[in-house]
Short mmCIF file of N, CA and C in Angstrom, two decimals:
data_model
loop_
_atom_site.label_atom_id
_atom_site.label_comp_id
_atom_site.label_asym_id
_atom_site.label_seq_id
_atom_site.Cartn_x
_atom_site.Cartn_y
_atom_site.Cartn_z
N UNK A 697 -9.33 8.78 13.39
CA UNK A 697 -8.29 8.31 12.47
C UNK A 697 -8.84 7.12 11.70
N UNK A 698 -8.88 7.53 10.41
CA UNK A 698 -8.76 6.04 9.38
C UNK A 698 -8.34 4.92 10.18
N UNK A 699 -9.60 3.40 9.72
CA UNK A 699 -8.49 2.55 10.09
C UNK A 699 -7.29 2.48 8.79
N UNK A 700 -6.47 1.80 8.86
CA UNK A 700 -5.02 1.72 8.30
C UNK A 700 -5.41 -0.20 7.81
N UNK A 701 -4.57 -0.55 6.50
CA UNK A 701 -4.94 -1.76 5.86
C UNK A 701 -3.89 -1.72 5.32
N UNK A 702 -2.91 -2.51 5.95
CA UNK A 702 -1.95 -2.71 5.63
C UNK A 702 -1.55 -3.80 4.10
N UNK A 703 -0.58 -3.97 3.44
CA UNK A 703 -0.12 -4.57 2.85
C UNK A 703 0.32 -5.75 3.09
N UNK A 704 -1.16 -7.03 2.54
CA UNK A 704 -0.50 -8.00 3.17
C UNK A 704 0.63 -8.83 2.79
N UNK A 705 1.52 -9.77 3.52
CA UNK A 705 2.52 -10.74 3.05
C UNK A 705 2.61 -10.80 1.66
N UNK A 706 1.51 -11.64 1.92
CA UNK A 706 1.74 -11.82 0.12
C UNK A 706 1.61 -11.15 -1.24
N UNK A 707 0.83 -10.13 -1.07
CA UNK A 707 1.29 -9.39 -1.52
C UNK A 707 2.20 -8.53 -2.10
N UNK A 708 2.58 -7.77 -0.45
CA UNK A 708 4.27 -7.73 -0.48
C UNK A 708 5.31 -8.27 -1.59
N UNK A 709 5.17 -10.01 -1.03
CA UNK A 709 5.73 -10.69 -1.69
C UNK A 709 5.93 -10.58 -3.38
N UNK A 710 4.56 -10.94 -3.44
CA UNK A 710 4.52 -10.50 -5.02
C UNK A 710 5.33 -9.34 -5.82
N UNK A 711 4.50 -8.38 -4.86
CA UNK A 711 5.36 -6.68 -5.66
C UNK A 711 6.67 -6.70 -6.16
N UNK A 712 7.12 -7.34 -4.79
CA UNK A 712 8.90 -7.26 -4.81
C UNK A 712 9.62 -8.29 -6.10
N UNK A 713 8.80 -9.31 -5.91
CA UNK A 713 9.42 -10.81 -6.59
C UNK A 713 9.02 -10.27 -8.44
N UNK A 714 8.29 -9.22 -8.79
CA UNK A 714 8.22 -8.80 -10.16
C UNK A 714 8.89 -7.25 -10.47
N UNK A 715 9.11 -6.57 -9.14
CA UNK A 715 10.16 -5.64 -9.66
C UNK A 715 11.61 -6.18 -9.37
N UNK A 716 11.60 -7.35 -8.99
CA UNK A 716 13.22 -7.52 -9.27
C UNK A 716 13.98 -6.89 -8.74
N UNK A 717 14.96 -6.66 -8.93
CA UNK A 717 16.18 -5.93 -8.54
C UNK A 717 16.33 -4.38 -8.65
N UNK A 718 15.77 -4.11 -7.39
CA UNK A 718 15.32 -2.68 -7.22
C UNK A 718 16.76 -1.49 -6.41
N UNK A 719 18.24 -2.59 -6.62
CA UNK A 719 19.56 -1.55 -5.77
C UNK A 719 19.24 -0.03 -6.49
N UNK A 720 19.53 0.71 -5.52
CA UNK A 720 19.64 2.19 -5.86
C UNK A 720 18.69 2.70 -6.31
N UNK A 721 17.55 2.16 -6.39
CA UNK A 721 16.04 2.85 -7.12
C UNK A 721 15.57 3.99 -5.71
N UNK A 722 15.05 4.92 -6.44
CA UNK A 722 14.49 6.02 -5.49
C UNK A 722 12.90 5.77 -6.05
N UNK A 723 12.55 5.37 -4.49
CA UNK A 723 11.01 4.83 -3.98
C UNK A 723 9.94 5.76 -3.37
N UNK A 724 9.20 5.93 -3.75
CA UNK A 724 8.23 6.98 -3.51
C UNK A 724 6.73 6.01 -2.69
N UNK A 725 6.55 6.27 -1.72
CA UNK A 725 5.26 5.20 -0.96
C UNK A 725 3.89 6.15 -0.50
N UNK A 726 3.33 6.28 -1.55
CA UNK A 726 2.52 7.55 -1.37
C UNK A 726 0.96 6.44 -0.64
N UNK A 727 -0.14 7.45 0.64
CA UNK A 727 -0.84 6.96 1.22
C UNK A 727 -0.16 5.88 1.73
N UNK A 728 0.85 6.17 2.62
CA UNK A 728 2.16 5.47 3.20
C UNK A 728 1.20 3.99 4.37
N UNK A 729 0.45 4.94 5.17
CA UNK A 729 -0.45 3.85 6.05
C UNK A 729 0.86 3.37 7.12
N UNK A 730 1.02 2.12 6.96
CA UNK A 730 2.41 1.35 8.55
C UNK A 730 3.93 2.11 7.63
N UNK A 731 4.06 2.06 6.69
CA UNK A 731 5.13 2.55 5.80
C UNK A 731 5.52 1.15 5.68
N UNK A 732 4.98 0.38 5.40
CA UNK A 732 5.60 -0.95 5.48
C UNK A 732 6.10 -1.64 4.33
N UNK A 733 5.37 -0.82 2.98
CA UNK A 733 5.74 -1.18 1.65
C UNK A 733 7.20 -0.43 1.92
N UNK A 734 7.03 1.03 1.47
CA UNK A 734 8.40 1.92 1.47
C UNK A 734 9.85 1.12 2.63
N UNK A 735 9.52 0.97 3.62
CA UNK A 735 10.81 0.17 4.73
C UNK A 735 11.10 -1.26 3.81
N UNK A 736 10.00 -2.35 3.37
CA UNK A 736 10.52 -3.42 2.43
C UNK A 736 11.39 -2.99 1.31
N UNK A 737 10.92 -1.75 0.80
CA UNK A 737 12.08 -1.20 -0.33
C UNK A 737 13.10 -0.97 -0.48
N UNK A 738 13.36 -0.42 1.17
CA UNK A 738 14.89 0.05 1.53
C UNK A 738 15.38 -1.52 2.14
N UNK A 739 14.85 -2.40 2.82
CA UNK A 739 15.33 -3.77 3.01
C UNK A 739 15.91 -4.47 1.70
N UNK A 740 15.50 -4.16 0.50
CA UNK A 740 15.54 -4.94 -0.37
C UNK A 740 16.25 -3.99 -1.44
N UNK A 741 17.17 -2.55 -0.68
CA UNK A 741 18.19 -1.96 -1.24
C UNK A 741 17.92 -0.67 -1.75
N UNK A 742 16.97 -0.40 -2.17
CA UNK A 742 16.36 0.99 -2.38
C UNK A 742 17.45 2.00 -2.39
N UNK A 743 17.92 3.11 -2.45
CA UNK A 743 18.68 4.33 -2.03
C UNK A 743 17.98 4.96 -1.14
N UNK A 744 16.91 5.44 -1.45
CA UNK A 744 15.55 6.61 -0.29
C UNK A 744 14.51 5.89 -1.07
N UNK A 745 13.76 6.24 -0.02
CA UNK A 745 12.27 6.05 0.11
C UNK A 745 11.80 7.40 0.53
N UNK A 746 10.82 8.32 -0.06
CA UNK A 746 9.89 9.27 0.89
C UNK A 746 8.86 8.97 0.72
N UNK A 747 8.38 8.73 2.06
CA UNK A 747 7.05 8.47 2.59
C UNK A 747 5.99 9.58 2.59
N UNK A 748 4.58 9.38 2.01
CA UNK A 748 3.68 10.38 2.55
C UNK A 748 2.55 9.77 2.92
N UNK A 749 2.43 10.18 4.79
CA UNK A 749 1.02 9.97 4.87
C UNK A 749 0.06 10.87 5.63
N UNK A 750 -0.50 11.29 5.71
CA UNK A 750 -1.39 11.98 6.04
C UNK A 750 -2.06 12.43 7.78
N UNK A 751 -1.84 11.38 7.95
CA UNK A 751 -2.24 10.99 9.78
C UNK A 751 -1.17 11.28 10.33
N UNK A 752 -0.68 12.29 11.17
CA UNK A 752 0.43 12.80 12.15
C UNK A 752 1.28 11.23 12.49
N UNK A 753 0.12 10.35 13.44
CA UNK A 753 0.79 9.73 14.26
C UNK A 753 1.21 7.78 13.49
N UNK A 754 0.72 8.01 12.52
CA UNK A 754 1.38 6.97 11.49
C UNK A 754 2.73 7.72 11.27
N UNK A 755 2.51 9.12 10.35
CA UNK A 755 3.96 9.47 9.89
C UNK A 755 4.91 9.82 10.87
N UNK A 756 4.60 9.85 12.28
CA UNK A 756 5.55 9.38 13.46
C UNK A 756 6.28 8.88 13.43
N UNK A 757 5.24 7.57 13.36
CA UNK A 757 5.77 5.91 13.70
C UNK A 757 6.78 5.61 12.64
N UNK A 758 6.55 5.75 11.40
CA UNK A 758 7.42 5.61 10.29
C UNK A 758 8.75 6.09 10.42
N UNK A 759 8.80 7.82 10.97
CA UNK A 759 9.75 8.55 10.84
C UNK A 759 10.90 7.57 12.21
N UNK A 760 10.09 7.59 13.21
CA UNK A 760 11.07 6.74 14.39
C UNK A 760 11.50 5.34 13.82
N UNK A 761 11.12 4.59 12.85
CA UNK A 761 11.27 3.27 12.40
C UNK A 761 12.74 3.83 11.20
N UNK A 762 12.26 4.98 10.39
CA UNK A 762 13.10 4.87 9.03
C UNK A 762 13.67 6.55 9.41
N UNK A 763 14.52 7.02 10.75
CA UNK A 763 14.86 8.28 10.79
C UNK A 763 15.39 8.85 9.63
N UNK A 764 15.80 8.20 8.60
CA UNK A 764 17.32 8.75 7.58
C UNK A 764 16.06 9.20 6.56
N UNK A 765 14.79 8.81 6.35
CA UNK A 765 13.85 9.01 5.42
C UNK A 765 13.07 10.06 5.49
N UNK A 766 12.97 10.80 4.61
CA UNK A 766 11.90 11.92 4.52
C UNK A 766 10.27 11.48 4.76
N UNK A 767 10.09 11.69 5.49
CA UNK A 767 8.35 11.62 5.88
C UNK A 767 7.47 12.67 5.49
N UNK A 768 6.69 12.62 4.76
CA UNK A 768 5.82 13.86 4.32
C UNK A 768 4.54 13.36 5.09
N UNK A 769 4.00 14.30 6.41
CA UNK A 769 2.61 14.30 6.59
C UNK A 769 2.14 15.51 6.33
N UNK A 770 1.62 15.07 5.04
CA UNK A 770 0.77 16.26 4.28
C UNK A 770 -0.17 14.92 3.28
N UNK A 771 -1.47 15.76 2.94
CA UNK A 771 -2.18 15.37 2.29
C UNK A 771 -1.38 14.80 0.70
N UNK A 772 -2.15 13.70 0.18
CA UNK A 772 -1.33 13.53 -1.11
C UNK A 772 -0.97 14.87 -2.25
N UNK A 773 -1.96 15.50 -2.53
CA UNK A 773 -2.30 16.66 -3.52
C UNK A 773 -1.27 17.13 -2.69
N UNK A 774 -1.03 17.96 -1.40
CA UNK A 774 0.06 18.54 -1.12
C UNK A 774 1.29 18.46 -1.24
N UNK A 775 1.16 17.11 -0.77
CA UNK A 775 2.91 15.97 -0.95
C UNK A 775 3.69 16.23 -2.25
N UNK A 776 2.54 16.11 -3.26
CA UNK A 776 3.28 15.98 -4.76
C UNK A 776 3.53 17.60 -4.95
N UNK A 777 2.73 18.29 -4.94
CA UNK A 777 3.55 19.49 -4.46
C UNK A 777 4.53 19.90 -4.28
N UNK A 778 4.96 19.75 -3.39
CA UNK A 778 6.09 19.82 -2.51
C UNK A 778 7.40 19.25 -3.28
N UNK A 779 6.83 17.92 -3.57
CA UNK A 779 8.06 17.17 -3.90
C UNK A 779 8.21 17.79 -5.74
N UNK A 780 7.12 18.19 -6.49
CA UNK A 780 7.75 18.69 -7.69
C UNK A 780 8.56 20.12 -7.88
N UNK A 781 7.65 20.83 -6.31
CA UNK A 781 9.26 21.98 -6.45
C UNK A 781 10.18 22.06 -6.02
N UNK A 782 10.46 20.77 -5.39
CA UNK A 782 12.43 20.56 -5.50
C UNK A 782 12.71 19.73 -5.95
N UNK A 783 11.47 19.42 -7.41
CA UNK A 783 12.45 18.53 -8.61
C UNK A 783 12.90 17.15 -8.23
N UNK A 784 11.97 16.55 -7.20
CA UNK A 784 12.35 14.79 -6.68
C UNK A 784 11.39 14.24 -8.30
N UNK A 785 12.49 13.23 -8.46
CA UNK A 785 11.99 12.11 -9.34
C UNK A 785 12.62 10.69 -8.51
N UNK A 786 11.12 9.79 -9.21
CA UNK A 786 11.41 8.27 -8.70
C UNK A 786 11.49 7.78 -9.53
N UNK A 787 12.34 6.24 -9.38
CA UNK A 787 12.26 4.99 -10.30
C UNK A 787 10.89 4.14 -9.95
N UNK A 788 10.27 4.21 -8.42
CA UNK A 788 9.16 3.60 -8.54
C UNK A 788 8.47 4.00 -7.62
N UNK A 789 6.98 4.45 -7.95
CA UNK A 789 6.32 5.01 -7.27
C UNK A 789 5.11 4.21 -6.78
N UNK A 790 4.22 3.84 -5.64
CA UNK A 790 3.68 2.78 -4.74
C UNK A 790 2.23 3.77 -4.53
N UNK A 791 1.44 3.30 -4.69
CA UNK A 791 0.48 4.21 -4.29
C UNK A 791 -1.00 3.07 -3.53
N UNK A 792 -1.19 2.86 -2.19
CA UNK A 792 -2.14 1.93 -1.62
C UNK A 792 -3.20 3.16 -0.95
N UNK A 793 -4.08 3.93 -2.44
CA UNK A 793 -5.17 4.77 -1.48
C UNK A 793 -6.16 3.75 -0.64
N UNK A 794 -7.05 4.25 0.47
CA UNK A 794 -8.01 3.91 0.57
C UNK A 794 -9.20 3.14 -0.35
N UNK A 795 -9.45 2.22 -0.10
CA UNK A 795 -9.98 1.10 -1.70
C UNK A 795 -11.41 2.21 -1.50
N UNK A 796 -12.16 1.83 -2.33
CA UNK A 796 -13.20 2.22 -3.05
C UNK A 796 -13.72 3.63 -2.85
N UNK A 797 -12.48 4.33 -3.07
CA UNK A 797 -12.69 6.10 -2.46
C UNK A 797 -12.54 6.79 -3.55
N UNK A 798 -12.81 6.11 -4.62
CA UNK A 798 -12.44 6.95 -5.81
C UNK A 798 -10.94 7.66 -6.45
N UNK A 799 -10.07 7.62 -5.36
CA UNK A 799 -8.54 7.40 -6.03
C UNK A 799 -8.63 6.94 -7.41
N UNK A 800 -8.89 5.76 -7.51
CA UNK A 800 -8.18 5.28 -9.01
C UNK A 800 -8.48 5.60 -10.02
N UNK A 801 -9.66 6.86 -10.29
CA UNK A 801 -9.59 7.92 -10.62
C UNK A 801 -9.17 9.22 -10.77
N UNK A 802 -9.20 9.70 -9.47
CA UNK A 802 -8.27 10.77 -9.07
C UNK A 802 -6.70 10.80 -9.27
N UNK A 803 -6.35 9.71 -8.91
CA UNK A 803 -4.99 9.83 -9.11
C UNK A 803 -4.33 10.49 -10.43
N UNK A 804 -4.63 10.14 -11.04
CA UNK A 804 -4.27 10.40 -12.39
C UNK A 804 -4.06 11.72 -13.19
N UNK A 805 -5.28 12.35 -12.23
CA UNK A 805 -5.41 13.94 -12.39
C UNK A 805 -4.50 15.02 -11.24
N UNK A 806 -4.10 13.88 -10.96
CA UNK A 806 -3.43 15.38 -9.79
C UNK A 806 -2.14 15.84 -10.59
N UNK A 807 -2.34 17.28 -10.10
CA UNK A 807 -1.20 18.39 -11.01
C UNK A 807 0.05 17.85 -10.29
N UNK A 808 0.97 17.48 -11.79
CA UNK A 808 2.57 17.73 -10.91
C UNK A 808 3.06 15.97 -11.21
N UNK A 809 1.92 15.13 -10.55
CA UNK A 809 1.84 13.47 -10.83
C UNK A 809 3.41 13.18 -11.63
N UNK A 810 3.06 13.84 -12.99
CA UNK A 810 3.96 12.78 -14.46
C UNK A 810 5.36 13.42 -13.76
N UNK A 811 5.48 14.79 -13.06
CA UNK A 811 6.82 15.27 -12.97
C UNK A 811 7.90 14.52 -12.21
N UNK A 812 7.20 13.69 -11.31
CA UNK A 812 7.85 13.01 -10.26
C UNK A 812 8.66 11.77 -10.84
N UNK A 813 8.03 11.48 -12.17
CA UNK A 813 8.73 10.00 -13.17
C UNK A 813 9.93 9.97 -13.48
N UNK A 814 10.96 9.41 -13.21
CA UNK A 814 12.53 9.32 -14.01
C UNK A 814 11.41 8.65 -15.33
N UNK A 815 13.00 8.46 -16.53
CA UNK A 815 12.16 8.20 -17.69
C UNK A 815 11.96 6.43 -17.49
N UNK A 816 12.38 6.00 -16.86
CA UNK A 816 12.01 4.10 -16.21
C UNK A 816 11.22 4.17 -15.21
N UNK A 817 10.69 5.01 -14.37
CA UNK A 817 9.67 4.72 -13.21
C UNK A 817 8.33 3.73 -13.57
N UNK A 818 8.67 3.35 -12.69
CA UNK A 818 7.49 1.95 -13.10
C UNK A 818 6.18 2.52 -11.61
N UNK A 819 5.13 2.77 -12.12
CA UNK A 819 4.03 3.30 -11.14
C UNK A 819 3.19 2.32 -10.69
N UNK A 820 2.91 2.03 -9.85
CA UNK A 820 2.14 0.94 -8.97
C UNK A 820 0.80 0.97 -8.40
N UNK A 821 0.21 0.69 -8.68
CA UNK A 821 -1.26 0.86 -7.69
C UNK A 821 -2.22 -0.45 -6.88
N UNK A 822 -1.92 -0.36 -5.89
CA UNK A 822 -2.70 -1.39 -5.18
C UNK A 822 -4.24 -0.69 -5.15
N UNK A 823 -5.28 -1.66 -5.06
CA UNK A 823 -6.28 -1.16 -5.15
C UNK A 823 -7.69 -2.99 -5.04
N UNK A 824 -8.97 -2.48 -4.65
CA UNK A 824 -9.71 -3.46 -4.61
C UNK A 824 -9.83 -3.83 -5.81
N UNK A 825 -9.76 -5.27 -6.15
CA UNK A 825 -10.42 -5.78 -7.56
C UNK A 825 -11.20 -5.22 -8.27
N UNK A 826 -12.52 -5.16 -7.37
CA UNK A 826 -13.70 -4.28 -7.71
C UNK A 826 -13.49 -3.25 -8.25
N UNK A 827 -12.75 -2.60 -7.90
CA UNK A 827 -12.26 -0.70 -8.52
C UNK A 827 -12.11 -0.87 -9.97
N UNK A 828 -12.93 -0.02 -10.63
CA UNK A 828 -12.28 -0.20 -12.13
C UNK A 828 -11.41 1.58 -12.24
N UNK A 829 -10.47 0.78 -13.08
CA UNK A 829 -9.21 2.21 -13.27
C UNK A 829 -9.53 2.86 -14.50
N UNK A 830 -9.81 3.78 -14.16
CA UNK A 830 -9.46 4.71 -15.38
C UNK A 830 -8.45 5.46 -15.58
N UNK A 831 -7.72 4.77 -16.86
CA UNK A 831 -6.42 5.73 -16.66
C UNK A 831 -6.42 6.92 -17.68
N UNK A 832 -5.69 7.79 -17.54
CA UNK A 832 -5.63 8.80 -18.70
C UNK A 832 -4.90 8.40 -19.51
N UNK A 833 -5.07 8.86 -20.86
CA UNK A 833 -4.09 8.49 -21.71
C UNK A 833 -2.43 8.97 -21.83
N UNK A 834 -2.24 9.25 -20.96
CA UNK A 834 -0.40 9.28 -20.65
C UNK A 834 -0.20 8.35 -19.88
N UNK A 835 -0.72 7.50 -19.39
CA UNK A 835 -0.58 6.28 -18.73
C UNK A 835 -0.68 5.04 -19.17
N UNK A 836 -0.35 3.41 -19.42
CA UNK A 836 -0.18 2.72 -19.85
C UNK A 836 -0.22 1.81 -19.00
N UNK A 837 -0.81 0.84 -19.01
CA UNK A 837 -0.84 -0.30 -18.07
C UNK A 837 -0.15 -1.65 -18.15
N UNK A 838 0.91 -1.84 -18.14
CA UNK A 838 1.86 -2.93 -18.36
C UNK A 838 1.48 -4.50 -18.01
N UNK A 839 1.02 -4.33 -16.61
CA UNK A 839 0.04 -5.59 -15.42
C UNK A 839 -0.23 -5.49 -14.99
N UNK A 840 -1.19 -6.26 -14.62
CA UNK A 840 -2.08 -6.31 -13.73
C UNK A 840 -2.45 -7.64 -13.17
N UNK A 841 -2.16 -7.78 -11.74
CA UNK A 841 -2.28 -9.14 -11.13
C UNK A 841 -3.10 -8.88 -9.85
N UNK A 842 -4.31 -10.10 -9.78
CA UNK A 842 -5.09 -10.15 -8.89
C UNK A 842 -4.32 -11.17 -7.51
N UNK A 843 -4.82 -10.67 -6.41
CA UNK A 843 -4.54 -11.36 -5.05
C UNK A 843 -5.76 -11.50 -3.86
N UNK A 844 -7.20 -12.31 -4.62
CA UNK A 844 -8.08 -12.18 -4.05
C UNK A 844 -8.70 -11.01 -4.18
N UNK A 845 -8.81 -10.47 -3.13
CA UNK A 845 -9.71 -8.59 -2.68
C UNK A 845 -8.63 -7.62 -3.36
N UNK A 846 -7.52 -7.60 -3.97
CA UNK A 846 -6.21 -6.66 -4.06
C UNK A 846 -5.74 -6.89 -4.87
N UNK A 847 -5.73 -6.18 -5.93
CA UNK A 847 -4.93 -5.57 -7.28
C UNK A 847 -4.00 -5.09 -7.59
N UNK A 848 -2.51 -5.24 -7.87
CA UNK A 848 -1.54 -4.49 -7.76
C UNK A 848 -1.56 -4.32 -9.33
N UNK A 849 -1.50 -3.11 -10.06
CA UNK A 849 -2.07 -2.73 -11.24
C UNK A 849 -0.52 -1.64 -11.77
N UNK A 850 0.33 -2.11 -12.48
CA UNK A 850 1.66 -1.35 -13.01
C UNK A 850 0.90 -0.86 -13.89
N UNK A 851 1.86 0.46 -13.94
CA UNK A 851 1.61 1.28 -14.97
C UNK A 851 3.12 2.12 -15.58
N UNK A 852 2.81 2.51 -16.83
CA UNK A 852 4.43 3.72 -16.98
C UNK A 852 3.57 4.58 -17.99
N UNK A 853 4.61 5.30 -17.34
CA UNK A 853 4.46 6.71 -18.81
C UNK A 853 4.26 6.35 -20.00
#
């Protein structure tokens, strides 16, 4: 099993303190890891959160922590899948891949991705400094704020 790299404090902190007032937003915490972003979401009012992570016994732990929440352990490419053929859209979508694995590339290309957007979803990417993003051009990068080793990098449609 991956180790797991959680989302630290401050971080956290940050995310939350620039999306503001997130009541009733439907939260998407993709490469879920402790689920610890997605559970701060619903602390801080969320409607749902669905979680996807990959490792059985993370998306366990999550599911026993947040029972009322959909847990997807399925691979990401699968997850989005899934979730575009029963038509789930988010207001904000969280994405903390594995740093320097080439995600912040990939992401961008996976089939299905844009379907999951309400027309306000604000898309998120934590990621190492170091990583440079390439985004496609249906993507737009709003901010981008450094936290040492960790990048939380907004984006929208």
């Amino acid at each position: 099993m991956k180790d797991v790299r959680p989302t630290s404090g401050k971080v956290l902190q940050a995310l939350f303190n620039i999306l503001g007032d997130i009541n009733g937003a439907k939260f998407l915490d993709l490469f879920a890891g402790t689920g610890r972003v997605g559970l701060e979401a619903l602390n801080r009012g969320a409607e749902s959160c669905v979680f996807v992570e990959s490792v059985r016994p993370r998306a366990d732990a999550i599911k026993k922590i947040s029972p009322e929440s959909l847990v997807l352990s399925l691979e990401v490419r699968r997850a989005i899948t899934w979730l575009t053929k029963r038509e789930m859209k988010f207001n904000i979508i969280f994405a903390d891949p594995p740093y320097s694995s080439g995600w912040c590339e990939e992401i961008f290309k996976l089939p299905g991705l844009e379907k999951l957007f309400t027309d306000d979803c604000v898309f998120i990417i934590e990621h190492s400094s170091r990583e440079i993003m390439n985004v496609n051009e249906n993507f737009e990068i709003i901010s981008r704020r450094d936290y040492g080793e960790t990048c939380l990098t907004f984006l929208k449609l």
